[in-house]
């Protein structure tokens, strides 16, 4: 599921500041990055199901992991994890309303937090 019109997609943010803000809001970077791309996850566990709110981006300046990197954010996604296959985002997925609502609130919080950062565009 894509979360369109959040105000986050296409935003350019300093990698170090972005990572701090994401961590403060419960998102995890873990090992999900390379020198060009980055993925932050917020994990939801509900009974036997696991869902991930993902905010992805790519470096438009510098390399991910370096302090000078600038990250351009993509459209946030909500997906359901299927063991052992991975996360599915398809339109055929049914997401619990409380997870959708919580995801929307998290994205609003992220938009507000990122709008308070120095402008790097």
PDB file of N, CA, C and O in Angstrom, residues 55-117:
ATOM      1  N   UNK A  55       9.993   3.627   4.734  1.00  0.00           N
ATOM      2  CA  UNK A  55      10.337   4.888   4.103  1.00  0.00           C
ATOM      3  C   UNK A  55      11.694   4.684   3.447  1.00  0.00           C
ATOM      4  O   UNK A  55      12.686   4.410   4.124  1.00  0.00           O
ATOM      5  N   UNK A  56      11.707   4.769   2.132  1.00  0.00           N
ATOM      6  CA  UNK A  56      12.912   4.509   1.357  1.00  0.00           C
ATOM      7  C   UNK A  56      13.413   5.800   0.728  1.00  0.00           C
ATOM      8  O   UNK A  56      12.659   6.754   0.556  1.00  0.00           O
ATOM      9  N   UNK A  57      14.690   5.792   0.381  1.00  0.00           N
ATOM     10  CA  UNK A  57      15.266   6.940  -0.289  1.00  0.00           C
ATOM     11  C   UNK A  57      16.536   6.544  -1.005  1.00  0.00           C
ATOM     12  O   UNK A  57      17.001   5.409  -0.899  1.00  0.00           O
ATOM     13  N   UNK A  58      17.086   7.496  -1.746  1.00  0.00           N
ATOM     14  CA  UNK A  58      18.340   7.250  -2.443  1.00  0.00           C
ATOM     15  C   UNK A  58      19.201   8.508  -2.359  1.00  0.00           C
ATOM     16  O   UNK A  58      18.705   9.622  -2.211  1.00  0.00           O
ATOM     17  N   UNK A  59      20.500   8.290  -2.424  1.00  0.00           N
ATOM     18  CA  UNK A  59      21.450   9.391  -2.309  1.00  0.00           C
ATOM     19  C   UNK A  59      21.454  10.230  -3.583  1.00  0.00           C
ATOM     20  O   UNK A  59      21.619   9.699  -4.670  1.00  0.00           O
ATOM     21  N   UNK A  60      21.252  11.525  -3.430  1.00  0.00           N
ATOM     22  CA  UNK A  60      21.362  12.451  -4.557  1.00  0.00           C
ATOM     23  C   UNK A  60      22.676  13.226  -4.467  1.00  0.00           C
ATOM     24  O   UNK A  60      23.058  13.912  -5.414  1.00  0.00           O
ATOM     25  N   UNK A  61      23.333  13.100  -3.323  1.00  0.00           N
ATOM     26  CA  UNK A  61      24.640  13.723  -3.111  1.00  0.00           C
ATOM     27  C   UNK A  61      25.396  12.867  -2.101  1.00  0.00           C
ATOM     28  O   UNK A  61      24.843  12.479  -1.063  1.00  0.00           O
ATOM     29  N   UNK A  62      26.622  12.532  -2.390  1.00  0.00           N
ATOM     30  CA  UNK A  62      27.419  11.708  -1.492  1.00  0.00           C
ATOM     31  C   UNK A  62      26.960  10.255  -1.506  1.00  0.00           C
ATOM     32  O   UNK A  62      26.199   9.830  -2.378  1.00  0.00           O
ATOM     33  N   UNK A  63      27.439   9.499  -0.525  1.00  0.00           N
ATOM     34  CA  UNK A  63      27.078   8.086  -0.397  1.00  0.00           C
ATOM     35  C   UNK A  63      26.404   7.853   0.944  1.00  0.00           C
ATOM     36  O   UNK A  63      26.797   8.442   1.956  1.00  0.00           O
ATOM     37  N   UNK A  64      25.402   6.979   0.940  1.00  0.00           N
ATOM     38  CA  UNK A  64      24.710   6.618   2.171  1.00  0.00           C
ATOM     39  C   UNK A  64      25.747   6.130   3.173  1.00  0.00           C
ATOM     40  O   UNK A  64      26.643   5.369   2.837  1.00  0.00           O
ATOM     41  N   UNK A  65      25.621   6.581   4.392  1.00  0.00           N
ATOM     42  CA  UNK A  65      26.569   6.207   5.427  1.00  0.00           C
ATOM     43  C   UNK A  65      27.574   7.297   5.728  1.00  0.00           C
ATOM     44  O   UNK A  65      28.186   7.299   6.788  1.00  0.00           O
ATOM     45  N   UNK A  66      27.739   8.233   4.806  1.00  0.00           N
ATOM     46  CA  UNK A  66      28.642   9.354   5.032  1.00  0.00           C
ATOM     47  C   UNK A  66      27.852  10.562   5.525  1.00  0.00           C
ATOM     48  O   UNK A  66      26.724  10.787   5.084  1.00  0.00           O
ATOM     49  N   UNK A  67      28.459  11.331   6.377  1.00  0.00           N
ATOM     50  CA  UNK A  67      27.789  12.496   6.965  1.00  0.00           C
ATOM     51  C   UNK A  67      27.308  13.493   5.919  1.00  0.00           C
ATOM     52  O   UNK A  67      26.319  14.176   6.122  1.00  0.00           O
ATOM     53  N   UNK A  68      27.998  13.579   4.808  1.00  0.00           N
ATOM     54  CA  UNK A  68      27.654  14.589   3.803  1.00  0.00           C
ATOM     55  C   UNK A  68      26.551  14.141   2.842  1.00  0.00           C
ATOM     56  O   UNK A  68      26.144  14.913   1.981  1.00  0.00           O
ATOM     57  N   UNK A  69      26.057  12.928   2.987  1.00  0.00           N
ATOM     58  CA  UNK A  69      25.058  12.407   2.053  1.00  0.00           C
ATOM     59  C   UNK A  69      23.728  13.142   2.188  1.00  0.00           C
ATOM     60  O   UNK A  69      23.299  13.497   3.289  1.00  0.00           O
ATOM     61  N   UNK A  70      23.091  13.363   1.056  1.00  0.00           N
ATOM     62  CA  UNK A  70      21.744  13.935   0.994  1.00  0.00           C
ATOM     63  C   UNK A  70      20.840  12.863   0.398  1.00  0.00           C
ATOM     64  O   UNK A  70      21.145  12.286  -0.640  1.00  0.00           O
ATOM     65  N   UNK A  71      19.717  12.602   1.076  1.00  0.00           N
ATOM     66  CA  UNK A  71      18.807  11.523   0.685  1.00  0.00           C
ATOM     67  C   UNK A  71      17.506  12.096   0.150  1.00  0.00           C
ATOM     68  O   UNK A  71      16.890  12.956   0.784  1.00  0.00           O
ATOM     69  N   UNK A  72      17.089  11.612  -1.010  1.00  0.00           N
ATOM     70  CA  UNK A  72      15.790  11.983  -1.578  1.00  0.00           C
ATOM     71  C   UNK A  72      14.810  10.875  -1.218  1.00  0.00           C
ATOM     72  O   UNK A  72      15.020   9.703  -1.556  1.00  0.00           O
ATOM     73  N   UNK A  73      13.739  11.249  -0.520  1.00  0.00           N
ATOM     74  CA  UNK A  73      12.765  10.264  -0.052  1.00  0.00           C
ATOM     75  C   UNK A  73      11.780   9.866  -1.141  1.00  0.00           C
ATOM     76  O   UNK A  73      11.446  10.659  -2.018  1.00  0.00           O
ATOM     77  N   UNK A  74      11.328   8.628  -1.051  1.00  0.00           N
ATOM     78  CA  UNK A  74      10.337   8.075  -1.973  1.00  0.00           C
ATOM     79  C   UNK A  74       8.990   7.948  -1.270  1.00  0.00           C
ATOM     80  O   UNK A  74       8.882   8.191  -0.068  1.00  0.00           O
ATOM     81  N   UNK A  75       7.976   7.531  -1.995  1.00  0.00           N
ATOM     82  CA  UNK A  75       6.643   7.351  -1.437  1.00  0.00           C
ATOM     83  C   UNK A  75       6.657   6.255  -0.369  1.00  0.00           C
ATOM     84  O   UNK A  75       7.117   5.144  -0.636  1.00  0.00           O
ATOM     85  N   UNK A  76       6.164   6.557   0.836  1.00  0.00           N
ATOM     86  CA  UNK A  76       6.132   5.543   1.904  1.00  0.00           C
ATOM     87  C   UNK A  76       5.235   4.361   1.528  1.00  0.00           C
ATOM     88  O   UNK A  76       4.225   4.521   0.830  1.00  0.00           O
ATOM     89  N   UNK A  77       5.611   3.180   2.026  1.00  0.00           N
ATOM     90  CA  UNK A  77       4.895   1.943   1.722  1.00  0.00           C
ATOM     91  C   UNK A  77       4.515   1.206   3.006  1.00  0.00           C
ATOM     92  O   UNK A  77       5.253   1.259   3.988  1.00  0.00           O
ATOM     93  N   UNK A  78       3.403   0.499   2.956  1.00  0.00           N
ATOM     94  CA  UNK A  78       3.020  -0.419   4.024  1.00  0.00           C
ATOM     95  C   UNK A  78       2.939  -1.803   3.407  1.00  0.00           C
ATOM     96  O   UNK A  78       2.309  -1.994   2.362  1.00  0.00           O
ATOM     97  N   UNK A  79       3.615  -2.755   4.034  1.00  0.00           N
ATOM     98  CA  UNK A  79       3.623  -4.111   3.503  1.00  0.00           C
ATOM     99  C   UNK A  79       3.426  -5.141   4.587  1.00  0.00           C
ATOM    100  O   UNK A  79       3.646  -4.883   5.770  1.00  0.00           O
ATOM    101  N   UNK A  80       3.014  -6.321   4.167  1.00  0.00           N
ATOM    102  CA  UNK A  80       2.837  -7.450   5.075  1.00  0.00           C
ATOM    103  C   UNK A  80       3.947  -8.458   4.809  1.00  0.00           C
ATOM    104  O   UNK A  80       4.245  -8.774   3.654  1.00  0.00           O
ATOM    105  N   UNK A  81       4.549  -8.949   5.886  1.00  0.00           N
ATOM    106  CA  UNK A  81       5.644  -9.912   5.762  1.00  0.00           C
ATOM    107  C   UNK A  81       5.088 -11.328   5.690  1.00  0.00           C
ATOM    108  O   UNK A  81       4.232 -11.709   6.493  1.00  0.00           O
ATOM    109  N   UNK A  82       5.586 -12.086   4.722  1.00  0.00           N
ATOM    110  CA  UNK A  82       5.248 -13.497   4.575  1.00  0.00           C
ATOM    111  C   UNK A  82       6.530 -14.300   4.677  1.00  0.00           C
ATOM    112  O   UNK A  82       7.430 -14.131   3.857  1.00  0.00           O
ATOM    113  N   UNK A  83       6.621 -15.129   5.681  1.00  0.00           N
ATOM    114  CA  UNK A  83       7.805 -15.977   5.842  1.00  0.00           C
ATOM    115  C   UNK A  83       7.704 -17.155   4.906  1.00  0.00           C
ATOM    116  O   UNK A  83       6.640 -17.767   4.827  1.00  0.00           O
ATOM    117  N   UNK A  84       8.709 -17.533   4.177  1.00  0.00           N
ATOM    118  CA  UNK A  84      10.049 -16.966   4.067  1.00  0.00           C
ATOM    119  C   UNK A  84      10.214 -16.045   2.856  1.00  0.00           C
ATOM    120  O   UNK A  84      11.322 -15.728   2.466  1.00  0.00           O
ATOM    121  N   UNK A  85       9.121 -15.612   2.256  1.00  0.00           N
ATOM    122  CA  UNK A  85       9.181 -14.915   0.968  1.00  0.00           C
ATOM    123  C   UNK A  85       9.521 -13.433   1.053  1.00  0.00           C
ATOM    124  O   UNK A  85      10.113 -12.894   0.133  1.00  0.00           O
ATOM    125  N   UNK A  86       9.124 -12.766   2.106  1.00  0.00           N
ATOM    126  CA  UNK A  86       9.426 -11.342   2.237  1.00  0.00           C
ATOM    127  C   UNK A  86       8.177 -10.503   2.379  1.00  0.00           C
ATOM    128  O   UNK A  86       7.111 -10.992   2.742  1.00  0.00           O
ATOM    129  N   UNK A  87       8.298  -9.230   2.059  1.00  0.00           N
ATOM    130  CA  UNK A  87       7.229  -8.256   2.265  1.00  0.00           C
ATOM    131  C   UNK A  87       6.479  -8.018   0.961  1.00  0.00           C
ATOM    132  O   UNK A  87       7.082  -7.803  -0.083  1.00  0.00           O
ATOM    133  N   UNK A  88       5.147  -8.061   1.060  1.00  0.00           N
ATOM    134  CA  UNK A  88       4.275  -7.807  -0.091  1.00  0.00           C
ATOM    135  C   UNK A  88       3.527  -6.500   0.128  1.00  0.00           C
ATOM    136  O   UNK A  88       2.991  -6.253   1.199  1.00  0.00           O
ATOM    137  N   UNK A  89       3.481  -5.665  -0.919  1.00  0.00           N
ATOM    138  CA  UNK A  89       2.833  -4.357  -0.848  1.00  0.00           C
ATOM    139  C   UNK A  89       1.589  -4.283  -1.730  1.00  0.00           C
ATOM    140  O   UNK A  89       0.960  -3.252  -1.816  1.00  0.00           O
ATOM    141  N   UNK A  90       1.251  -5.358  -2.383  1.00  0.00           N
ATOM    142  CA  UNK A  90       0.227  -5.369  -3.424  1.00  0.00           C
ATOM    143  C   UNK A  90      -1.138  -4.873  -3.018  1.00  0.00           C
ATOM    144  O   UNK A  90      -1.508  -4.845  -1.850  1.00  0.00           O
ATOM    145  N   UNK A  91      -1.891  -4.506  -4.037  1.00  0.00           N
ATOM    146  CA  UNK A  91      -3.247  -4.001  -3.831  1.00  0.00           C
ATOM    147  C   UNK A  91      -4.164  -5.080  -3.281  1.00  0.00           C
ATOM    148  O   UNK A  91      -5.182  -4.781  -2.684  1.00  0.00           O
ATOM    149  N   UNK A  92      -3.800  -6.343  -3.453  1.00  0.00           N
ATOM    150  CA  UNK A  92      -4.617  -7.432  -2.942  1.00  0.00           C
ATOM    151  C   UNK A  92      -4.464  -7.670  -1.450  1.00  0.00           C
ATOM    152  O   UNK A  92      -5.179  -8.481  -0.873  1.00  0.00           O
ATOM    153  N   UNK A  93      -3.544  -6.959  -0.831  1.00  0.00           N
ATOM    154  CA  UNK A  93      -3.330  -7.114   0.608  1.00  0.00           C
ATOM    155  C   UNK A  93      -4.402  -6.373   1.390  1.00  0.00           C
ATOM    156  O   UNK A  93      -4.838  -5.299   0.997  1.00  0.00           O
ATOM    157  N   UNK A  94      -4.805  -6.961   2.496  1.00  0.00           N
ATOM    158  CA  UNK A  94      -5.743  -6.312   3.408  1.00  0.00           C
ATOM    159  C   UNK A  94      -4.996  -5.934   4.673  1.00  0.00           C
ATOM    160  O   UNK A  94      -4.443  -6.799   5.351  1.00  0.00           O
ATOM    161  N   UNK A  95      -4.980  -4.643   4.967  1.00  0.00           N
ATOM    162  CA  UNK A  95      -4.274  -4.151   6.141  1.00  0.00           C
ATOM    163  C   UNK A  95      -5.279  -3.745   7.211  1.00  0.00           C
ATOM    164  O   UNK A  95      -6.273  -3.074   6.905  1.00  0.00           O
ATOM    165  N   UNK A  96      -5.025  -4.129   8.457  1.00  0.00           N
ATOM    166  CA  UNK A  96      -5.922  -3.727   9.550  1.00  0.00           C
ATOM    167  C   UNK A  96      -6.014  -2.200   9.643  1.00  0.00           C
ATOM    168  O   UNK A  96      -5.010  -1.496   9.481  1.00  0.00           O
ATOM    169  N   UNK A  97      -7.212  -1.717   9.899  1.00  0.00           N
ATOM    170  CA  UNK A  97      -7.459  -0.270   9.954  1.00  0.00           C
ATOM    171  C   UNK A  97      -6.585   0.410  10.998  1.00  0.00           C
ATOM    172  O   UNK A  97      -6.074   1.509  10.764  1.00  0.00           O
ATOM    173  N   UNK A  98      -6.373  -0.235  12.150  1.00  0.00           N
ATOM    174  CA  UNK A  98      -5.557   0.397  13.184  1.00  0.00           C
ATOM    175  C   UNK A  98      -4.101   0.556  12.744  1.00  0.00           C
ATOM    176  O   UNK A  98      -3.443   1.518  13.133  1.00  0.00           O
ATOM    177  N   UNK A  99      -3.605  -0.342  11.922  1.00  0.00           N
ATOM    178  CA  UNK A  99      -2.233  -0.220  11.412  1.00  0.00           C
ATOM    179  C   UNK A  99      -2.150   0.885  10.361  1.00  0.00           C
ATOM    180  O   UNK A  99      -1.191   1.651  10.332  1.00  0.00           O
ATOM    181  N   UNK A 100      -3.173   0.999   9.533  1.00  0.00           N
ATOM    182  CA  UNK A 100      -3.214   2.090   8.550  1.00  0.00           C
ATOM    183  C   UNK A 100      -3.270   3.431   9.281  1.00  0.00           C
ATOM    184  O   UNK A 100      -2.521   4.359   8.954  1.00  0.00           O
ATOM    185  N   UNK A 101      -4.127   3.527  10.289  1.00  0.00           N
ATOM    186  CA  UNK A 101      -4.246   4.780  11.050  1.00  0.00           C
ATOM    187  C   UNK A 101      -2.943   5.141  11.746  1.00  0.00           C
ATOM    188  O   UNK A 101      -2.520   6.291  11.734  1.00  0.00           O
ATOM    189  N   UNK A 102      -2.318   4.152  12.370  1.00  0.00           N
ATOM    190  CA  UNK A 102      -1.044   4.395  13.070  1.00  0.00           C
ATOM    191  C   UNK A 102       0.029   4.802  12.058  1.00  0.00           C
ATOM    192  O   UNK A 102       0.837   5.689  12.331  1.00  0.00           O
ATOM    193  N   UNK A 103       0.041   4.172  10.891  1.00  0.00           N
ATOM    194  CA  UNK A 103       1.011   4.520   9.846  1.00  0.00           C
ATOM    195  C   UNK A 103       0.822   5.963   9.397  1.00  0.00           C
ATOM    196  O   UNK A 103       1.797   6.711   9.250  1.00  0.00           O
ATOM    197  N   UNK A 104      -0.424   6.360   9.182  1.00  0.00           N
ATOM    198  CA  UNK A 104      -0.711   7.735   8.766  1.00  0.00           C
ATOM    199  C   UNK A 104      -0.236   8.730   9.818  1.00  0.00           C
ATOM    200  O   UNK A 104       0.331   9.776   9.493  1.00  0.00           O
ATOM    201  N   UNK A 105      -0.440   8.395  11.097  1.00  0.00           N
ATOM    202  CA  UNK A 105       0.003   9.282  12.169  1.00  0.00           C
ATOM    203  C   UNK A 105       1.529   9.364  12.223  1.00  0.00           C
ATOM    204  O   UNK A 105       2.095  10.440  12.389  1.00  0.00           O
ATOM    205  N   UNK A 106       2.187   8.230  12.068  1.00  0.00           N
ATOM    206  CA  UNK A 106       3.650   8.219  12.048  1.00  0.00           C
ATOM    207  C   UNK A 106       4.191   9.080  10.910  1.00  0.00           C
ATOM    208  O   UNK A 106       5.168   9.824  11.087  1.00  0.00           O
ATOM    209  N   UNK A 107       3.577   8.980   9.751  1.00  0.00           N
ATOM    210  CA  UNK A 107       4.022   9.761   8.597  1.00  0.00           C
ATOM    211  C   UNK A 107       3.801  11.257   8.819  1.00  0.00           C
ATOM    212  O   UNK A 107       4.638  12.079   8.447  1.00  0.00           O
ATOM    213  N   UNK A 108       2.697  11.616   9.468  1.00  0.00           N
ATOM    214  CA  UNK A 108       2.462  13.029   9.810  1.00  0.00           C
ATOM    215  C   UNK A 108       3.526  13.512  10.788  1.00  0.00           C
ATOM    216  O   UNK A 108       4.039  14.624  10.656  1.00  0.00           O
ATOM    217  N   UNK A 109       3.856  12.667  11.768  1.00  0.00           N
ATOM    218  CA  UNK A 109       4.900  13.019  12.730  1.00  0.00           C
ATOM    219  C   UNK A 109       6.234  13.219  12.025  1.00  0.00           C
ATOM    220  O   UNK A 109       6.994  14.134  12.356  1.00  0.00           O
ATOM    221  N   UNK A 110       6.527  12.328  11.054  1.00  0.00           N
ATOM    222  CA  UNK A 110       7.778  12.426  10.312  1.00  0.00           C
ATOM    223  C   UNK A 110       7.816  13.719   9.490  1.00  0.00           C
ATOM    224  O   UNK A 110       8.836  14.409   9.458  1.00  0.00           O
ATOM    225  N   UNK A 111       6.724  14.039   8.836  1.00  0.00           N
ATOM    226  CA  UNK A 111       6.648  15.257   8.030  1.00  0.00           C
ATOM    227  C   UNK A 111       6.911  16.479   8.906  1.00  0.00           C
ATOM    228  O   UNK A 111       7.694  17.365   8.541  1.00  0.00           O
ATOM    229  N   UNK A 112       6.287  16.506  10.075  1.00  0.00           N
ATOM    230  CA  UNK A 112       6.476  17.631  10.995  1.00  0.00           C
ATOM    231  C   UNK A 112       7.923  17.711  11.473  1.00  0.00           C
ATOM    232  O   UNK A 112       8.524  18.786  11.474  1.00  0.00           O
ATOM    233  N   UNK A 113       8.490  16.589  11.866  1.00  0.00           N
ATOM    234  CA  UNK A 113       9.873  16.557  12.361  1.00  0.00           C
ATOM    235  C   UNK A 113      10.852  16.970  11.274  1.00  0.00           C
ATOM    236  O   UNK A 113      11.783  17.744  11.530  1.00  0.00           O
ATOM    237  N   UNK A 114      10.652  16.493  10.054  1.00  0.00           N
ATOM    238  CA  UNK A 114      11.564  16.819   8.961  1.00  0.00           C
ATOM    239  C   UNK A 114      11.410  18.275   8.514  1.00  0.00           C
ATOM    240  O   UNK A 114      12.382  18.878   8.065  1.00  0.00           O
ATOM    241  N   UNK A 115      10.228  18.825   8.664  1.00  0.00           N
ATOM    242  CA  UNK A 115      10.037  20.236   8.276  1.00  0.00           C
ATOM    243  C   UNK A 115      10.778  21.184   9.213  1.00  0.00           C
ATOM    244  O   UNK A 115      11.023  22.331   8.863  1.00  0.00           O
ATOM    245  N   UNK A 116      11.137  20.696  10.400  1.00  0.00           N
ATOM    246  CA  UNK A 116      11.888  21.516  11.353  1.00  0.00           C
ATOM    247  C   UNK A 116      13.397  21.420  11.158  1.00  0.00           C
ATOM    248  O   UNK A 116      14.147  22.102  11.853  1.00  0.00           O
ATOM    249  N   UNK A 117      13.841  20.587  10.221  1.00  0.00           N
ATOM    250  CA  UNK A 117      15.266  20.441   9.952  1.00  0.00           C
ATOM    251  C   UNK A 117      15.730  21.540   8.999  1.00  0.00           C
ATOM    252  O   UNK A 117      14.923  22.099   8.242  1.00  0.00           O
TER     253      UNK A 117
END
